[in-house]
PDB file of C-alpha atoms and ligand atoms in Angstrom:
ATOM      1  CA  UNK A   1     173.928 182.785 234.649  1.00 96.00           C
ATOM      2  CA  UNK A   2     170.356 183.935 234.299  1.00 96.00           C
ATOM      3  CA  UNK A   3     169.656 180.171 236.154  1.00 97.00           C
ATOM      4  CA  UNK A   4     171.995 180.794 238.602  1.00 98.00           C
ATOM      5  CA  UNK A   5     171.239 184.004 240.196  1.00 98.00           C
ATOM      6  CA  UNK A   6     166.961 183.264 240.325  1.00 98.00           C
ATOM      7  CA  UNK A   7     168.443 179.727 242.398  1.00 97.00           C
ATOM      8  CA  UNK A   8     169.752 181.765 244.773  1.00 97.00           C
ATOM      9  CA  UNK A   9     171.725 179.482 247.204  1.00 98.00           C
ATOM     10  CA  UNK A  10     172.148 175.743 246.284  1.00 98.00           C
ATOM     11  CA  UNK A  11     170.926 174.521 249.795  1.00 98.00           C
ATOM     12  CA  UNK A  12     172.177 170.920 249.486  1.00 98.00           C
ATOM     13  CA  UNK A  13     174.392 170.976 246.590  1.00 98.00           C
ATOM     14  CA  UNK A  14     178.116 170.982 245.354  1.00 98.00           C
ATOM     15  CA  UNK A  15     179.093 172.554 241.763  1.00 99.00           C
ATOM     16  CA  UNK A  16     181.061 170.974 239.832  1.00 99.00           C
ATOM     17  CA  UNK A  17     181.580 172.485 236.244  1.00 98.00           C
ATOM     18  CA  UNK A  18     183.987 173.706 233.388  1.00 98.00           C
ATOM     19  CA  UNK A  19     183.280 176.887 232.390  1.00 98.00           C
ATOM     20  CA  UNK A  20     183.023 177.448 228.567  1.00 98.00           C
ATOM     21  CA  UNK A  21     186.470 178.523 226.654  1.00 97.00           C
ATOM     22  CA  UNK A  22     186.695 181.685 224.445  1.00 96.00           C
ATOM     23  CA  UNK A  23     186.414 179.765 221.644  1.00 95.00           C
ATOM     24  CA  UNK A  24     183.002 178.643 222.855  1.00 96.00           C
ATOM     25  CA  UNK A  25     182.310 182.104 223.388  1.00 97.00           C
ATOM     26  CA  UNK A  26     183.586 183.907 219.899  1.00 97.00           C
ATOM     27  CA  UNK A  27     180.667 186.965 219.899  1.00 98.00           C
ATOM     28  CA  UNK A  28     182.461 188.680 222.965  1.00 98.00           C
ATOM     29  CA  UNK A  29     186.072 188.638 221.995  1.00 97.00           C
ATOM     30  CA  UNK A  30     189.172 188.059 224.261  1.00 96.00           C
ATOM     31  CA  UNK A  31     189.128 191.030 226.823  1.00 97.00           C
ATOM     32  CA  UNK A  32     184.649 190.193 227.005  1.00 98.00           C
ATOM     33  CA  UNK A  33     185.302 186.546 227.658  1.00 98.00           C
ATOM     34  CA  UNK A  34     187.943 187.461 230.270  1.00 98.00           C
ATOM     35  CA  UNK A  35     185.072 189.614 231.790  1.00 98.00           C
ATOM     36  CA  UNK A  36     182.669 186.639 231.413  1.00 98.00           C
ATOM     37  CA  UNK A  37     184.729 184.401 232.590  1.00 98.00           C
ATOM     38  CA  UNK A  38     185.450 186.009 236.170  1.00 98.00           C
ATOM     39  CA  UNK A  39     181.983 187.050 236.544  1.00 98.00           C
ATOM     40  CA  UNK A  40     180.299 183.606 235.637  1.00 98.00           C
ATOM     41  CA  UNK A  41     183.231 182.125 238.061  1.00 98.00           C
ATOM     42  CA  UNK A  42     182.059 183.930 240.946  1.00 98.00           C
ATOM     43  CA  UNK A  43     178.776 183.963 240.484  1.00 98.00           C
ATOM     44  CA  UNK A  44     178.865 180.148 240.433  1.00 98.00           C
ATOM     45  CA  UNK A  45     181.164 179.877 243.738  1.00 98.00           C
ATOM     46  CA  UNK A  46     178.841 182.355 245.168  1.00 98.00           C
ATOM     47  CA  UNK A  47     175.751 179.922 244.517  1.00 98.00           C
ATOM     48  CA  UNK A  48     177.129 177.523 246.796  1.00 98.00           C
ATOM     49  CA  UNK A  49     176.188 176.810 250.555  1.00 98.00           C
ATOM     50  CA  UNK A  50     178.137 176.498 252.880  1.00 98.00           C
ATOM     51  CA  UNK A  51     177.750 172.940 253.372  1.00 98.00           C
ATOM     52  CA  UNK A  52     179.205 172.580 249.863  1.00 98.00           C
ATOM     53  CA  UNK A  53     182.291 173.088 247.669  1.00 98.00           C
ATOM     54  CA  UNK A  54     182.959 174.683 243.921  1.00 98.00           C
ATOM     55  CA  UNK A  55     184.746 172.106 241.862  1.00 99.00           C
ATOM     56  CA  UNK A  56     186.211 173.801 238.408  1.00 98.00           C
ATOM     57  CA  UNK A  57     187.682 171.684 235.429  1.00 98.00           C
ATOM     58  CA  UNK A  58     189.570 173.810 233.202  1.00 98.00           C
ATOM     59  CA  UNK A  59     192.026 173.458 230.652  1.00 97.00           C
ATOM     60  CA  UNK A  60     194.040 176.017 229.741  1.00 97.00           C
ATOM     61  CA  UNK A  61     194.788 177.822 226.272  1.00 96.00           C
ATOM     62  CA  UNK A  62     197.998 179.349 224.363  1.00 95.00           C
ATOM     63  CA  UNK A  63     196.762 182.257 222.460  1.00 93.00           C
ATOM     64  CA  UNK A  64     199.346 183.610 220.041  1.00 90.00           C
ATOM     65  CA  UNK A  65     202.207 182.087 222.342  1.00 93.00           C
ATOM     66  CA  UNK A  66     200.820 183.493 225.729  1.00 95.00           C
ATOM     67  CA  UNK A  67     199.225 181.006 228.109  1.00 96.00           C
ATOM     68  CA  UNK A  68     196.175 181.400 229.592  1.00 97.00           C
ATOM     69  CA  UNK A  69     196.270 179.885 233.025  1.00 98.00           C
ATOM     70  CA  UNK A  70     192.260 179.076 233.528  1.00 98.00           C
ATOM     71  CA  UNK A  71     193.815 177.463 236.946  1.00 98.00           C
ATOM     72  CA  UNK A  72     194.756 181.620 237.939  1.00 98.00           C
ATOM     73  CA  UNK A  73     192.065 182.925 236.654  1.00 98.00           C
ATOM     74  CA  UNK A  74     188.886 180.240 239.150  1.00 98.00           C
ATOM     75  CA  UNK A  75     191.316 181.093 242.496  1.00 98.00           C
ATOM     76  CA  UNK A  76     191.629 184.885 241.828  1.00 98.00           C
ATOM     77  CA  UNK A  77     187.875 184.649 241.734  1.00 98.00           C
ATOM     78  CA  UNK A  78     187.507 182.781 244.401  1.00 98.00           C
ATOM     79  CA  UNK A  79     189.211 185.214 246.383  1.00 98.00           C
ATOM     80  CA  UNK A  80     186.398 187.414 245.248  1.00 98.00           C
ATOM     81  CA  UNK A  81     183.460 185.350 246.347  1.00 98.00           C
ATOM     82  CA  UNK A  82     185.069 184.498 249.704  1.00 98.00           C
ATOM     83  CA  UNK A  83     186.171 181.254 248.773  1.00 98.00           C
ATOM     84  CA  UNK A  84     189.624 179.306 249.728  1.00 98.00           C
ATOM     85  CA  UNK A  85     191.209 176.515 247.572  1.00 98.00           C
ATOM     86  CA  UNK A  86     191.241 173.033 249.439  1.00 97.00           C
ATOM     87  CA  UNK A  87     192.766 171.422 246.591  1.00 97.00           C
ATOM     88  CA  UNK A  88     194.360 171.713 243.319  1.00 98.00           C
ATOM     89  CA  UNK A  89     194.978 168.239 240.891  1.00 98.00           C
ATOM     90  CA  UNK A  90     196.536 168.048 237.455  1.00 98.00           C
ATOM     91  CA  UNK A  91     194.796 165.824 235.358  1.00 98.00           C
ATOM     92  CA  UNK A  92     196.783 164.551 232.155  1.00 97.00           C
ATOM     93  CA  UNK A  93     195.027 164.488 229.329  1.00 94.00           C
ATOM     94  CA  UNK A  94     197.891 162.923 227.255  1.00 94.00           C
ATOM     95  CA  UNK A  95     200.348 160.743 228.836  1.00 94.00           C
ATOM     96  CA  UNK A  96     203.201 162.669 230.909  1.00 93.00           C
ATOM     97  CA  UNK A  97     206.289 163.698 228.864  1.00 94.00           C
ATOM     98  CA  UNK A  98     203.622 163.864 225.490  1.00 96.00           C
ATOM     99  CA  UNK A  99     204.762 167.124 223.430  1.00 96.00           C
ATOM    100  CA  UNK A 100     201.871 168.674 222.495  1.00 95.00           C
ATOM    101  CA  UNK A 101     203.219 172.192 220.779  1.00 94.00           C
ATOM    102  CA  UNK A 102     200.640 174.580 222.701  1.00 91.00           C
ATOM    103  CA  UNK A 103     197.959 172.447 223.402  1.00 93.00           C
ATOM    104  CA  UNK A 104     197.591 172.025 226.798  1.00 95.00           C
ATOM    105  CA  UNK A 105     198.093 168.657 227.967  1.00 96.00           C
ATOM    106  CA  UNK A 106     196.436 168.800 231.069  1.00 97.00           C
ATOM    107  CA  UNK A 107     193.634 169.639 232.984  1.00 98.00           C
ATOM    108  CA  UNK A 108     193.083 171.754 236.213  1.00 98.00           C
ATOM    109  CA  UNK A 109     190.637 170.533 238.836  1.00 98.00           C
ATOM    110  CA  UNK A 110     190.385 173.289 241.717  1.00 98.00           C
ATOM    111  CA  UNK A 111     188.216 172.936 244.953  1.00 98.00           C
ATOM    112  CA  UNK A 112     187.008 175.799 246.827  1.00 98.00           C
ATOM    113  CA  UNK A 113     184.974 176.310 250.268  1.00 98.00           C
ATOM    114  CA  UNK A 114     183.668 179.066 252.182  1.00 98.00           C
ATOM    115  CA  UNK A 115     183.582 177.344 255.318  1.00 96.00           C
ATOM    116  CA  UNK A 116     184.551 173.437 254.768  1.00 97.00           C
ATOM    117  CA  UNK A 117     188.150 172.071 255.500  1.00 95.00           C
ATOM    118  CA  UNK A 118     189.315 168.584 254.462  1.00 91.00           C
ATOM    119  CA  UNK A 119     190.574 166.449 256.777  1.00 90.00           C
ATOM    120  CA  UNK A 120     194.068 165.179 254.956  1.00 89.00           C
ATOM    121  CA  UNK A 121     193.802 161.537 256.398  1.00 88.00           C
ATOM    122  CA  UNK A 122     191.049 161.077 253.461  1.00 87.00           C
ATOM    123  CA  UNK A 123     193.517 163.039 250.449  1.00 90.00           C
ATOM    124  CA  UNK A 124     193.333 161.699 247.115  1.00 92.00           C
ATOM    125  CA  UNK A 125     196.281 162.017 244.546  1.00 96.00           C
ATOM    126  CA  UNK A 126     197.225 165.761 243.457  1.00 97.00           C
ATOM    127  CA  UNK A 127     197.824 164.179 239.741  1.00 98.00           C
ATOM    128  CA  UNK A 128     195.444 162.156 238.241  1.00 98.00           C
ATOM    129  CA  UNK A 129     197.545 159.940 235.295  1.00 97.00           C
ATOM    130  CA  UNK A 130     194.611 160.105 233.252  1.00 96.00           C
ATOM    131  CA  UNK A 131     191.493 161.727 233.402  1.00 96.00           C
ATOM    132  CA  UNK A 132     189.443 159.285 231.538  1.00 96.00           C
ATOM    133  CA  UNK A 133     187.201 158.853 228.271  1.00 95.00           C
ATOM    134  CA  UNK A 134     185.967 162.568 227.539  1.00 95.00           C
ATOM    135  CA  UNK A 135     182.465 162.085 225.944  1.00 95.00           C
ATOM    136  CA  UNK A 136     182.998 165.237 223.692  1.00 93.00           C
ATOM    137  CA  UNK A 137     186.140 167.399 222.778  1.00 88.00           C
ATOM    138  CA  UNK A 138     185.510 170.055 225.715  1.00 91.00           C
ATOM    139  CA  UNK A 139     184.350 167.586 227.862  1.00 96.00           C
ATOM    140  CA  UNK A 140     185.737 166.612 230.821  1.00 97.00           C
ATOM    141  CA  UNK A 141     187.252 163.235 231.289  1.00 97.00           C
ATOM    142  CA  UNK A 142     185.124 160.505 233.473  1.00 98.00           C
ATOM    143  CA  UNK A 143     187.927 159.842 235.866  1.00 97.00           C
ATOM    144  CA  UNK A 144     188.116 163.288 236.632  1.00 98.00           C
ATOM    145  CA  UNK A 145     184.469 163.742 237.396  1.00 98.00           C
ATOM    146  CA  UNK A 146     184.764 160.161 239.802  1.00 98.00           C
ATOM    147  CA  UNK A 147     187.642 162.125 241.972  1.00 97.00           C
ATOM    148  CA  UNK A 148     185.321 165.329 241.809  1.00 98.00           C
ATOM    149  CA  UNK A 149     182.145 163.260 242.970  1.00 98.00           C
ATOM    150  CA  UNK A 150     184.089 160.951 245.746  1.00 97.00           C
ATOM    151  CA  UNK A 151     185.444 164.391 247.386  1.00 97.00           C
ATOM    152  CA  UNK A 152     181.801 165.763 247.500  1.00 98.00           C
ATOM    153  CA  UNK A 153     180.745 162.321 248.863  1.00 97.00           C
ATOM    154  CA  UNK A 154     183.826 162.091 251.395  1.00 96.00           C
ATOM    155  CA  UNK A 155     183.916 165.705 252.309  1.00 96.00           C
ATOM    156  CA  UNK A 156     180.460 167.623 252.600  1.00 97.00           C
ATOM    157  CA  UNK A 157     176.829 166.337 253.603  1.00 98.00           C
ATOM    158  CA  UNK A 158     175.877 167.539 250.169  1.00 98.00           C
ATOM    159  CA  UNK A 159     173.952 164.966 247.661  1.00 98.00           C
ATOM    160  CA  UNK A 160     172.985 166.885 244.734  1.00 98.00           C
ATOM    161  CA  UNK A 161     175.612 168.123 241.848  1.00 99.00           C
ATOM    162  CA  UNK A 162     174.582 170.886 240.130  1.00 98.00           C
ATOM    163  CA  UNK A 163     176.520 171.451 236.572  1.00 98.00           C
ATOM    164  CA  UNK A 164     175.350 174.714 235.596  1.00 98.00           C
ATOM    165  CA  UNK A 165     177.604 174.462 232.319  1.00 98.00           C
ATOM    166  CA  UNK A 166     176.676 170.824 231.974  1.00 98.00           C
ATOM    167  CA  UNK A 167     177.801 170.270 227.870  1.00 98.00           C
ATOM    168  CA  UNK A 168     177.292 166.566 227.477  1.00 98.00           C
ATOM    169  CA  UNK A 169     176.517 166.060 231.227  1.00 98.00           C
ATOM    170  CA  UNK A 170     179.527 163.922 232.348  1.00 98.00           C
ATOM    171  CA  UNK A 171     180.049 164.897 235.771  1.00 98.00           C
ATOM    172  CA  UNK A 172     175.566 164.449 235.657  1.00 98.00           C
ATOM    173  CA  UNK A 173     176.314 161.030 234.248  1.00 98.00           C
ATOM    174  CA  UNK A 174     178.675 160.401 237.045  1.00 98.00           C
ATOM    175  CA  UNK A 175     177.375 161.662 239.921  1.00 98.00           C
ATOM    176  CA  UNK A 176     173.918 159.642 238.639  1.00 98.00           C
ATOM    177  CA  UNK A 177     176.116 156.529 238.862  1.00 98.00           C
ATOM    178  CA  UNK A 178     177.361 156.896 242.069  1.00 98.00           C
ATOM    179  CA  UNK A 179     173.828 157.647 243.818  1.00 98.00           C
ATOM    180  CA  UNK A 180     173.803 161.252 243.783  1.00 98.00           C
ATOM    181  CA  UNK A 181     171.098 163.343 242.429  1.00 98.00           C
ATOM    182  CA  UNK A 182     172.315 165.761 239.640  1.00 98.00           C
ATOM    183  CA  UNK A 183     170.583 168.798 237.679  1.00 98.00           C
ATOM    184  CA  UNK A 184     172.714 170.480 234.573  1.00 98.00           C
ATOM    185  CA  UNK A 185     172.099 173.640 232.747  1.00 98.00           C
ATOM    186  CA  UNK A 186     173.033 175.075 229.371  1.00 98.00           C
ATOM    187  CA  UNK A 187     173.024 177.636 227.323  1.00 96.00           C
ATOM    188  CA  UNK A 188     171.995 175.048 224.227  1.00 97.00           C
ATOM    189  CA  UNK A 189     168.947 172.778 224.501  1.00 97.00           C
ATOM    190  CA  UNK A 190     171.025 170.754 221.981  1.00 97.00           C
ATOM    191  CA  UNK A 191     173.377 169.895 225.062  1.00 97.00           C
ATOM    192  CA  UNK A 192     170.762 169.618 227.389  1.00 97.00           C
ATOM    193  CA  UNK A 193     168.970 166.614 225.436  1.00 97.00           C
ATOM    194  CA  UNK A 194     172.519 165.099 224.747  1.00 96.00           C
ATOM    195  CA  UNK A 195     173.403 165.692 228.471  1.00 98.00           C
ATOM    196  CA  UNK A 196     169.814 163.777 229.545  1.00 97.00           C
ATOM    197  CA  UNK A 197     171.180 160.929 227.449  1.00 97.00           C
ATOM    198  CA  UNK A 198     174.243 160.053 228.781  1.00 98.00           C
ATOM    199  CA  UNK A 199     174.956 157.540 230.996  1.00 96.00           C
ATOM    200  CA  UNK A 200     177.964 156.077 232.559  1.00 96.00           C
ATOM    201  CA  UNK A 201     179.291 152.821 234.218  1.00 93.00           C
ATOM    202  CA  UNK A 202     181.766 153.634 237.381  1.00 91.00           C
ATOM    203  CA  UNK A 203     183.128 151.522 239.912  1.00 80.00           C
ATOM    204  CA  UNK A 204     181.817 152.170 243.508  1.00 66.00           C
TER     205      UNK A 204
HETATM  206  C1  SAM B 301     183.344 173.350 228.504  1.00 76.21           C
HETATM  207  S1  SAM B 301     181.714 173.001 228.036  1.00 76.21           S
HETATM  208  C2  SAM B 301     181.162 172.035 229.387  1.00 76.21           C
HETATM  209  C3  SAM B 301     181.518 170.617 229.238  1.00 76.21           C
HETATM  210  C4  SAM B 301     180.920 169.753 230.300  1.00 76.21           C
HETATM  211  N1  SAM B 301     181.485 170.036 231.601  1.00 76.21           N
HETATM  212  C5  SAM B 301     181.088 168.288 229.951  1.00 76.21           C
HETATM  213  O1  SAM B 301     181.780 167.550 230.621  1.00 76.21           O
HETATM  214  O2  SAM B 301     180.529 167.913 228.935  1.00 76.21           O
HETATM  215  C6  SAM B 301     180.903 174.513 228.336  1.00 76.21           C
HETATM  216  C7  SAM B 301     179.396 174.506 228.069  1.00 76.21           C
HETATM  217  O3  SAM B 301     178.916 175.777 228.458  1.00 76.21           O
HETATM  218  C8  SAM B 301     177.829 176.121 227.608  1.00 76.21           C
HETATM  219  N2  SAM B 301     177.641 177.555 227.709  1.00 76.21           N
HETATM  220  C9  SAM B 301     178.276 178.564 227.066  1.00 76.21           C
HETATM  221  N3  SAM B 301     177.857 179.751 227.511  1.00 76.21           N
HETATM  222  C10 SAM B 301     176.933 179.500 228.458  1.00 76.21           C
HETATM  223  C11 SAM B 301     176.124 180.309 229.299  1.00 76.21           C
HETATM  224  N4  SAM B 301     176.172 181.641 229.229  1.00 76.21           N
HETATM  225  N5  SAM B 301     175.286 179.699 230.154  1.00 76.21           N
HETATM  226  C12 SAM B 301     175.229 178.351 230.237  1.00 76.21           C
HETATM  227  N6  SAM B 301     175.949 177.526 229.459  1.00 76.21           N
HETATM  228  C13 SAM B 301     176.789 178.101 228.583  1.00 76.21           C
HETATM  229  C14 SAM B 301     178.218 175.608 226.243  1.00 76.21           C
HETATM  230  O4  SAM B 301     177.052 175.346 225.481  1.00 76.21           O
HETATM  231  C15 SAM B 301     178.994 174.328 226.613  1.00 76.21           C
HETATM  232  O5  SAM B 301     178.145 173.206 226.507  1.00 76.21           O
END
């Protein structure tokens, strides 16, 4: 966050991140993490130029029974930082018709723009089958991070993704494998050096 607001504006860049769950988060409770959560959502969207989008991977949780629909909670902020949704996918992180008793068994993956609009002659699928390998448990899935880094590629004249939640560095990894430039940030130097290690194969 601190990284984020001495940045300024991302001139050249997309995000594309997954910000951390509560249970990544256990010192500030529910009702802080709620607060967290909105504020490190718009803060991030807010980062972006206009030549860019905000691309959130989220998974959401069941707390007690109650769902918490992460998907909600990155548009309400959007709303916020001026920000409209140009897509929203599904990805399944188990195969469809998997019961999964509470865990979620997809993914959301949002786009948002301040000024950009898609042109829908160049629209991907709205439900990706399967996200792909995950290189850690709250990681997101490679497949995911390829239709995250084509849309930036297709849809803006930005070259650089910026991960300012990067954990292991997938959607780094993958936007370094397609030919775009990528810097991630992280709360843990531990996930930093993991996240500098990673690499990935992806088709072009
Ligand atoms: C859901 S994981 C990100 C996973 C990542 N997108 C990937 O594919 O590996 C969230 C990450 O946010 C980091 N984190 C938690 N609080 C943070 C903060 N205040 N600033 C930056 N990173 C933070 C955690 O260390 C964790 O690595």
């Amino acid at each position: 966050m601190q990284w984020l607001r001495a940045a300024g504006t991302l001139a050249g860049a997309s995000v594309v991140t997954s910000l951390p769950d509560v249970s990544e988060l256990p010192a500030l409770g529910f009702d802080g993490w709620l607060r967290w959560f909105d504020e490190a959502a718009v803060l991030t969207m807010q980062s972006v130029p206009d030549e860019g989008v905000a691309i959130f991977f989220q998974s959401d949780v069941n707390r007690a029974g109650v769902w918490v629909d992460k998907g909600a909670m990155v548009a309400r902020a959007a709303e916020r930082a001026g920000m409209v949704m140009l897509f929203h996918k599904i990805v399944c992180r188990k195969p469809p018709g998997t019961l999964t008793y509470g865990r979620a068994s997809y993914s959301h993956l949002l786009g948002f723009a301040r000024v950009l609009r898609p042109t829908l002659r160049r629209a991907t699928p709205d439900v990706l089958p399967d996200g792909g390998v995950q290189p850690g448990v709250k990681a997101m899935g490679v497949l995911a991070c390829v239709d995250a880094c084509r849309f930036v590629m297709t849809g803006t004249t930005t070259r650089t993704i910026v991960d300012p939640f990067c954990g292991w560095g997938t959607v780094l990894a993958v936007a370094n494998a397609l030919g775009l430039d990528a810097i991630g940030v992280d709360l843990s130097a531990r996930m930093c050096k993991r996240a500098r290690r990673l690499s990935v194969t992806v088709g072009r």
